[in-house]
Coordinates of C-alpha atoms (C1' of nucleotides) in Angstrom, one line a residue:
Chain A
M1 CA 2.3 1.2 13.4
A2 CA -0.7 2.6 11.7
L3 CA -2.4 -0.8 11.8
Q4 CA -2.6 -0.3 15.6
H5 CA -4.4 3.0 15.0
A6 CA -6.7 1.3 12.5
I7 CA -7.5 -1.4 15.1
M8 CA -8.3 1.2 17.7
T9 CA -10.4 3.1 15.2
A10 CA -12.5 0.0 14.6
L11 CA -12.9 -0.5 18.4
L12 CA -14.1 3.1 18.8
E13 CA -17.6 2.1 17.9
D14 CA -17.7 -1.5 19.3
A15 CA -15.6 -3.7 21.5
M16 CA -14.6 -6.7 19.4
S17 CA -12.6 -9.9 19.4
G18 CA -9.6 -10.5 17.1
Y19 CA -11.7 -12.6 14.9
E20 CA -14.5 -10.1 14.6
L21 CA -11.9 -7.4 13.9
A22 CA -10.4 -9.4 11.1
K23 CA -13.9 -9.8 9.6
S24 CA -14.7 -6.1 10.1
F25 CA -11.5 -5.3 8.3
D26 CA -12.6 -7.3 5.4
S27 CA -15.7 -5.2 5.1
S28 CA -15.7 -1.7 6.3
L29 CA -12.3 -0.4 7.3
G30 CA -10.6 -2.8 4.9
F31 CA -11.4 -0.5 2.1
F32 CA -8.6 1.7 3.4
W33 CA -6.4 -0.6 5.4
R34 CA -6.2 -4.3 4.8
A35 CA -4.8 -6.7 7.4
S36 CA -4.5 -10.4 7.9
H37 CA -5.8 -12.1 11.1
Q38 CA -2.2 -13.0 12.0
Q39 CA -1.1 -9.4 12.0
I40 CA -4.2 -8.3 13.9
Y41 CA -3.6 -10.8 16.7
Q42 CA 0.0 -9.6 17.0
E43 CA -0.9 -5.9 17.1
L44 CA -3.7 -6.7 19.6
R45 CA -1.1 -8.2 22.0
K46 CA 1.1 -5.1 21.6
L47 CA -1.8 -2.8 22.2
S48 CA -2.7 -4.7 25.3
D49 CA 0.9 -4.6 26.6
K50 CA 0.8 -0.8 26.2
K51 CA -2.5 -0.7 28.1
Y52 CA -4.3 0.9 25.1
L53 CA -6.7 -2.0 25.1
S54 CA -8.3 -4.1 27.9
S55 CA -9.5 -7.6 27.2
E56 CA -12.1 -9.9 28.6
T57 CA -12.8 -13.5 27.8
V58 CA -16.4 -14.0 26.8
P59 CA -17.7 -17.6 26.8
Q60 CA -20.2 -18.4 24.1
A61 CA -22.9 -21.1 23.8
G62 CA -22.1 -23.6 21.1
K63 CA -18.9 -21.6 20.0
P64 CA -15.4 -21.3 21.3
S65 CA -14.9 -18.5 23.8
K66 CA -13.7 -15.2 22.4
I67 CA -11.5 -12.5 23.8
V68 CA -13.2 -9.1 23.5
Y69 CA -11.0 -6.0 23.4
T70 CA -12.1 -2.6 24.6
L71 CA -10.4 0.8 24.0
T72 CA -9.0 2.2 27.3
A73 CA -8.8 5.9 28.2
S74 CA -5.1 6.0 27.3
G75 CA -5.8 4.2 24.1
S76 CA -8.4 6.7 23.2
K77 CA -5.9 9.5 24.0
A78 CA -3.2 7.9 21.8
L79 CA -5.6 7.5 19.0
E80 CA -6.7 11.1 19.1
D81 CA -3.0 12.2 19.2
W82 CA -2.4 10.1 16.1
V83 CA -5.4 11.7 14.3
Q84 CA -4.1 15.2 15.1
G85 CA -0.6 14.3 13.8
P86 CA 0.6 14.4 10.3
S87 CA -0.5 11.8 7.8
K88 CA 1.9 10.0 5.5
L89 CA 1.4 9.8 1.7
Q90 CA -0.9 7.0 0.6
D91 CA 1.2 4.2 -0.5
A92 CA 0.4 3.2 -4.0
K93 CA 1.3 -0.4 -4.6
D94 CA -0.5 -1.9 -7.5
D95 CA 0.9 -5.0 -9.2
L96 CA -1.6 -4.9 -12.0
L97 CA -0.9 -1.4 -13.1
V98 CA 2.8 -2.1 -13.1
K99 CA 2.2 -5.2 -15.2
L100 CA 0.4 -3.0 -17.7
Y101 CA 3.8 -1.3 -18.3
N102 CA 4.9 -4.7 -19.7
L103 CA 2.1 -5.2 -22.2
N104 CA 3.0 -7.2 -25.2
H105 CA 1.4 -9.7 -27.6
D106 CA 2.3 -12.7 -25.4
N107 CA 0.7 -11.4 -22.3
V108 CA -2.4 -9.4 -23.5
A109 CA -4.7 -12.4 -23.0
H110 CA -3.4 -12.9 -19.4
L111 CA -3.7 -9.2 -18.6
I112 CA -7.2 -9.1 -19.9
A113 CA -8.1 -12.0 -17.6
E114 CA -6.5 -10.3 -14.6
L115 CA -8.3 -7.1 -15.3
E116 CA -11.6 -8.9 -15.5
H117 CA -10.8 -10.7 -12.3
R118 CA -10.1 -7.4 -10.6
R119 CA -13.2 -5.9 -12.1
E120 CA -15.3 -8.7 -10.5
F121 CA -13.6 -8.1 -7.1
V122 CA -14.2 -4.3 -7.2
M123 CA -17.8 -4.9 -8.3
G124 CA -18.5 -7.2 -5.4
R125 CA -17.0 -4.8 -2.9
L126 CA -18.8 -1.9 -4.4
Y127 CA -22.1 -3.8 -4.0
L128 CA -21.3 -4.5 -0.4
Y129 CA -20.4 -0.9 0.4
E130 CA -23.3 0.6 -1.4
R131 CA -25.5 -1.6 0.7
I132 CA -23.9 -0.5 4.0
R133 CA -24.1 3.1 2.9
R134 CA -27.8 2.8 2.0
R135 CA -28.6 0.9 5.2
H136 CA -26.7 2.9 7.8
Y137 CA -25.9 6.2 6.1
D138 CA -29.1 6.8 4.1
D139 CA -29.6 10.4 5.4
P140 CA -26.1 11.9 5.7
K141 CA -27.3 15.2 7.2
S142 CA -28.8 13.6 10.2
L143 CA -25.7 11.6 11.2
S144 CA -23.6 12.2 14.2
I145 CA -20.3 14.0 13.5
R146 CA -18.2 10.8 13.8
R147 CA -20.6 8.9 11.5
K148 CA -20.4 11.8 9.0
G149 CA -16.7 11.1 8.8
V150 CA -17.3 7.4 8.2
Y151 CA -19.8 8.3 5.6
L152 CA -17.3 10.5 3.8
A153 CA -14.7 7.7 3.8
L154 CA -17.1 5.2 2.6
T155 CA -18.1 7.6 -0.2
A156 CA -14.5 8.0 -1.2
G157 CA -14.2 4.2 -1.5
V158 CA -17.4 3.9 -3.5
T159 CA -16.6 6.7 -6.0
Q160 CA -13.1 5.3 -6.3
G161 CA -14.5 1.9 -7.1
E162 CA -17.0 3.3 -9.6
Q163 CA -14.2 5.3 -11.3
F164 CA -12.1 2.1 -11.5
L165 CA -14.9 0.3 -13.3
R166 CA -15.3 3.0 -15.9
W167 CA -11.5 3.0 -16.5
C168 CA -11.5 -0.8 -16.6
D169 CA -14.1 -1.1 -19.3
D170 CA -12.2 1.4 -21.3
A171 CA -9.0 -0.5 -20.8
L172 CA -10.5 -3.8 -21.6
E173 CA -11.8 -2.4 -24.9
T174 CA -8.4 -1.2 -25.8
L175 CA -6.8 -4.5 -24.9
A176 CA -9.4 -6.5 -26.8
S177 CA -8.6 -4.5 -30.0
V178 CA -4.9 -5.0 -29.4
E179 CA -5.5 -8.7 -29.0
N180 CA -7.5 -9.0 -32.2
Q181 CA -4.8 -7.3 -34.2
H182 CA -2.9 -10.4 -33.2
Chain B
M1 CA 9.6 -8.9 -4.2
A2 CA 7.4 -6.9 -6.5
L3 CA 9.7 -3.9 -6.1
Q4 CA 12.2 -6.0 -8.0
H5 CA 9.8 -6.4 -10.8
A6 CA 8.9 -2.7 -10.8
I7 CA 12.6 -1.9 -11.1
M8 CA 13.0 -4.3 -14.0
T9 CA 9.9 -2.8 -15.6
A10 CA 11.4 0.6 -15.4
L11 CA 14.6 -0.7 -17.0
L12 CA 12.6 -2.3 -19.8
E13 CA 12.7 1.0 -21.7
D14 CA 16.0 2.5 -20.6
A15 CA 19.1 1.4 -18.7
M16 CA 19.4 3.6 -15.7
S17 CA 21.4 4.2 -12.5
G18 CA 19.9 3.8 -9.0
Y19 CA 19.6 7.6 -8.7
E20 CA 17.8 7.9 -12.0
L21 CA 15.5 5.0 -11.0
A22 CA 14.6 6.7 -7.8
K23 CA 13.7 9.9 -9.7
S24 CA 11.8 7.9 -12.3
F25 CA 9.9 6.2 -9.5
D26 CA 8.9 9.7 -8.2
S27 CA 7.4 10.5 -11.5
S28 CA 6.1 7.8 -13.8
L29 CA 6.0 4.4 -12.1
G30 CA 5.7 5.9 -8.7
F31 CA 2.0 6.5 -9.3
F32 CA 1.6 2.7 -8.8
W33 CA 4.6 1.8 -6.7
R34 CA 6.5 4.1 -4.5
A35 CA 10.0 3.4 -3.3
S36 CA 12.8 5.1 -1.5
H37 CA 16.3 5.3 -2.9
Q38 CA 17.6 3.2 0.0
Q39 CA 15.3 0.4 -0.9
I40 CA 16.1 0.7 -4.6
Y41 CA 19.8 0.4 -4.0
Q42 CA 19.3 -2.7 -1.9
E43 CA 17.0 -4.4 -4.5
L44 CA 19.5 -3.4 -7.2
R45 CA 22.2 -5.3 -5.5
K46 CA 20.0 -8.4 -5.1
L47 CA 19.0 -8.2 -8.7
S48 CA 22.6 -8.0 -9.7
D49 CA 23.4 -11.0 -7.5
K50 CA 20.8 -13.0 -9.3
K51 CA 22.2 -11.9 -12.7
Y52 CA 18.9 -10.3 -13.6
L53 CA 20.7 -7.0 -14.1
S54 CA 24.2 -6.2 -15.4
S55 CA 25.9 -3.0 -14.3
E56 CA 28.4 -0.7 -15.8
T57 CA 30.2 2.4 -14.3
V58 CA 29.7 5.4 -16.5
P59 CA 32.0 8.4 -15.8
Q60 CA 30.3 11.8 -16.3
A61 CA 31.8 15.2 -16.9
G62 CA 31.3 17.5 -14.0
K63 CA 29.3 15.0 -12.1
P64 CA 30.1 11.9 -10.0
S65 CA 30.2 8.6 -11.9
K66 CA 27.1 6.6 -12.0
I67 CA 26.4 2.9 -12.1
V68 CA 24.0 2.1 -15.0
Y69 CA 22.0 -1.1 -14.8
T70 CA 20.7 -3.0 -17.8
L71 CA 18.1 -5.8 -17.8
T72 CA 19.7 -9.1 -18.8
A73 CA 18.1 -11.9 -20.8
S74 CA 17.4 -13.9 -17.7
G75 CA 16.0 -10.8 -16.0
S76 CA 13.7 -10.2 -18.9
K77 CA 12.5 -13.8 -18.6
A78 CA 11.9 -13.5 -14.9
L79 CA 10.0 -10.3 -15.5
E80 CA 7.8 -11.9 -18.1
D81 CA 7.1 -14.9 -15.8
W82 CA 6.0 -12.5 -13.1
V83 CA 3.7 -10.6 -15.5
Q84 CA 2.1 -13.9 -16.6
G85 CA 1.6 -15.0 -13.0
P86 CA -1.2 -14.1 -10.6
S87 CA -1.5 -10.5 -9.2
K88 CA -2.1 -9.8 -5.5
L89 CA -4.9 -7.6 -4.4
Q90 CA -4.0 -3.9 -4.4
D91 CA -3.1 -3.0 -0.9
A92 CA -5.2 -0.2 0.4
K93 CA -3.4 1.7 3.1
D94 CA -4.6 5.2 3.6
D95 CA -4.0 7.0 6.9
L96 CA -6.2 9.9 6.0
L97 CA -9.4 7.9 5.3
V98 CA -8.9 5.9 8.5
K99 CA -8.6 9.2 10.3
L100 CA -11.9 10.3 8.9
Y101 CA -13.5 7.5 10.9
N102 CA -12.4 9.4 14.0
L103 CA -14.0 12.7 13.0
N104 CA -15.1 14.9 16.0
H105 CA -15.3 18.5 16.9
D106 CA -11.7 18.6 18.2
N107 CA -10.1 17.4 15.1
V108 CA -12.3 18.7 12.2
A109 CA -10.0 21.7 11.7
H110 CA -6.9 19.4 11.5
L111 CA -8.6 17.0 9.1
I112 CA -9.7 19.8 6.9
A113 CA -6.0 21.0 6.8
E114 CA -4.8 17.5 6.0
L115 CA -7.4 17.0 3.2
E116 CA -6.3 20.3 1.7
H117 CA -2.7 19.3 1.8
R118 CA -3.5 16.0 0.1
R119 CA -5.5 17.9 -2.5
E120 CA -2.5 20.0 -3.3
F121 CA -0.4 17.0 -3.6
V122 CA -2.8 15.2 -5.9
M123 CA -3.3 18.3 -8.0
G124 CA 0.5 18.6 -8.5
R125 CA 0.9 15.0 -9.5
L126 CA -2.1 15.2 -11.8
Y127 CA -0.6 18.2 -13.5
L128 CA 2.7 16.4 -14.0
Y129 CA 1.0 13.3 -15.4
E130 CA -1.3 15.1 -17.7
R131 CA 1.8 16.8 -19.1
I132 CA 3.5 13.5 -19.7
R133 CA 0.4 12.0 -21.2
R134 CA 0.0 15.0 -23.6
R135 CA 3.6 15.0 -24.6
H136 CA 4.3 11.3 -25.1
Y137 CA 1.0 9.7 -25.4
D138 CA -0.9 12.3 -27.4
D139 CA -2.2 9.9 -30.0
P140 CA -3.0 6.6 -28.2
K141 CA -3.9 4.7 -31.4
S142 CA -0.5 5.1 -33.0
L143 CA 1.4 3.8 -30.0
S144 CA 3.4 0.6 -29.8
I145 CA 1.7 -2.1 -27.9
R146 CA 3.9 -1.7 -24.8
R147 CA 3.4 2.0 -24.8
K148 CA -0.4 1.4 -25.0
G149 CA -0.1 -0.4 -21.8
V150 CA 1.8 2.5 -20.2
Y151 CA -0.8 4.8 -21.5
L152 CA -3.6 2.8 -20.0
A153 CA -1.9 2.8 -16.6
L154 CA -1.2 6.5 -16.8
T155 CA -4.9 7.1 -17.6
A156 CA -5.9 5.0 -14.6
G157 CA -3.7 7.3 -12.4
V158 CA -5.1 10.4 -13.9
T159 CA -8.7 9.5 -13.7
Q160 CA -8.2 8.3 -10.2
G161 CA -6.7 11.6 -9.2
E162 CA -9.5 13.5 -10.9
Q163 CA -12.0 11.5 -9.0
F164 CA -10.2 12.2 -5.8
L165 CA -10.4 15.9 -6.3
R166 CA -14.1 15.7 -6.9
W167 CA -14.6 13.7 -3.8
C168 CA -12.3 16.0 -1.8
D169 CA -14.2 19.2 -2.7
D170 CA -17.4 17.5 -1.6
A171 CA -15.8 16.3 1.6
L172 CA -14.3 19.7 2.4
E173 CA -17.7 21.3 2.0
T174 CA -19.3 18.8 4.4
L175 CA -16.4 19.3 6.9
A176 CA -16.7 23.1 6.7
S177 CA -20.4 23.0 7.5
V178 CA -19.7 20.6 10.4
E179 CA -17.0 23.0 11.7
N180 CA -19.3 26.0 11.5
Q181 CA -21.9 24.3 13.6
H182 CA -19.2 24.5 16.2
Chain C
dC1 C1' -15.9 -39.0 8.8
dG2 C1' -14.6 -35.0 6.5
dC3 C1' -15.3 -30.1 5.6
dC4 C1' -16.6 -25.5 7.1
dG5 C1' -16.9 -21.7 10.2
dC6 C1' -15.4 -20.1 14.6
dA7 C1' -11.5 -18.8 17.3
dT8 C1' -6.7 -18.2 18.5
dG9 C1' -2.2 -17.9 18.0
dT10 C1' 3.6 -18.7 16.9
dA11 C1' 7.7 -18.7 13.9
dA12 C1' 10.3 -17.5 10.1
dT13 C1' 11.0 -14.7 6.5
dT14 C1' 10.7 -10.7 3.4
dA15 C1' 9.6 -6.0 2.6
dG16 C1' 9.9 -1.3 3.8
dT17 C1' 11.2 2.7 6.8
dT18 C1' 14.3 5.7 9.3
dA19 C1' 18.5 7.1 10.6
dC20 C1' 23.1 7.6 9.5
dA21 C1' 27.1 8.3 6.3
dT22 C1' 30.1 10.1 2.5
dG23 C1' 31.8 12.8 -1.2
dA24 C1' 31.9 15.5 -5.6
dT25 C1' 30.5 19.6 -8.3
dT26 C1' 27.7 23.9 -9.3
dG27 C1' 25.8 28.1 -8.2
dT28 C1' 25.2 32.3 -4.8
Chain D
dA1 C1' 31.6 29.6 2.9
dC2 C1' 27.2 27.4 2.2
dA3 C1' 23.4 25.3 0.1
dA4 C1' 21.7 22.4 -3.5
dT5 C1' 21.9 18.7 -6.7
dC6 C1' 24.1 14.5 -8.0
dA7 C1' 25.4 10.0 -6.6
dT8 C1' 25.9 5.8 -3.6
dG9 C1' 25.4 3.2 0.0
dT10 C1' 25.0 0.6 5.3
dA11 C1' 22.7 -0.4 9.7
dA12 C1' 19.0 -0.9 12.7
dC13 C1' 14.4 -1.3 13.1
dT14 C1' 9.4 -1.9 12.2
dA15 C1' 5.7 -3.7 9.5
dA16 C1' 3.8 -7.3 6.8
dT17 C1' 3.5 -11.9 4.7
dT18 C1' 3.7 -16.8 4.6
dA19 C1' 3.8 -21.0 6.6
dC20 C1' 2.6 -23.6 10.4
dA21 C1' -0.3 -25.1 14.3
dT22 C1' -4.5 -26.2 17.3
dG23 C1' -9.1 -27.3 18.7
dC24 C1' -14.4 -27.1 19.0
dG25 C1' -19.1 -27.7 17.0
dG26 C1' -22.4 -28.2 13.4
dC27 C1' -23.8 -30.1 9.0
dG28 C1' -24.2 -33.5 5.3

DNA sequence: CGCCGCATGTAATTAGTTACATGATTGT
DNA sequence: ACAATCATGTAACTAATTACATGCGGCG
């Protein structure tokens, strides 16, 4: 149900099509809520049924037409009600950390490779987000209140990523020494 | 499906009942994979059906009997296969950060309260994990290989929590100044 | 001609949440 | 008597994933 609110949140700033939403989830909001295009299209239909979104088909030159969704007044109200309501605990679900509980001589090498892979991914995302932050949120004090919120969230993501990299380097060192001992 | 592997991971060290597993998820492994008792009982049944776990009813003095589950050889094999396989991306789903995207004058106060609540929660968990780490993982170098993995995961959780607290204090300061401006 | 990016979806399945349900024992 | 902790589950529902499915336009 929260994906619906995440979608409406993304539409606060700009009206978008499902495809654009999916891409936007891969960059900005996706730091905090990942979603596949399939699920986005389904939730988009449900939100339209509830009249929280209105849609309009926009023809494009040289590209297929797209269906652009806009937040309605009642959608806006529902979103604000959700914001003012209680939050659930962040659900921690991380394969890789659970796998570390299973560390042994047979799987060290594999876990090292997986950590390195994750490190790459986090680095890439960090780079992307730092760029966004620099470009659009360079002077935090002059931002509108809403953008100050976005800035804070982005900062959370960035510092989280940086902290992961520090931990990761440490962990890789430990794992390397374990591997060398056999 | 990964909950099944998380359950088997928890049973690597000790045979446990569903109730004990649920409690253990609330403390150690739950940093990285949260689960309700209802779901645990369901997955326990599925794992038993697949013969990945064997169960034994253990009567207790002054308490109801419990059903203790033990990892079987084929369960152990399935677990190791999972560890050696590819991991999925960590799924980021955080209500609170999404809500921050909606920051405005009407909801600052509420978001401040929610952040403070989350801060309390993280502090409590941090305290708990620091204690576990100090008690059982005081000298990382002398640990068995498996416990070194657990130690690394625990460290990831702890530093992640510490990083959250730093960010949170920062964010609360920003939000307070926004609130005072009206 | 085949692949990639744009654009939209449905169907089937699995995972996870919420609500409901029971019953024993210990402490106040 | 009542609440709390221990202990185990079922049923109904919602959310999320995986697999499948289609079609246009541009580029090499």
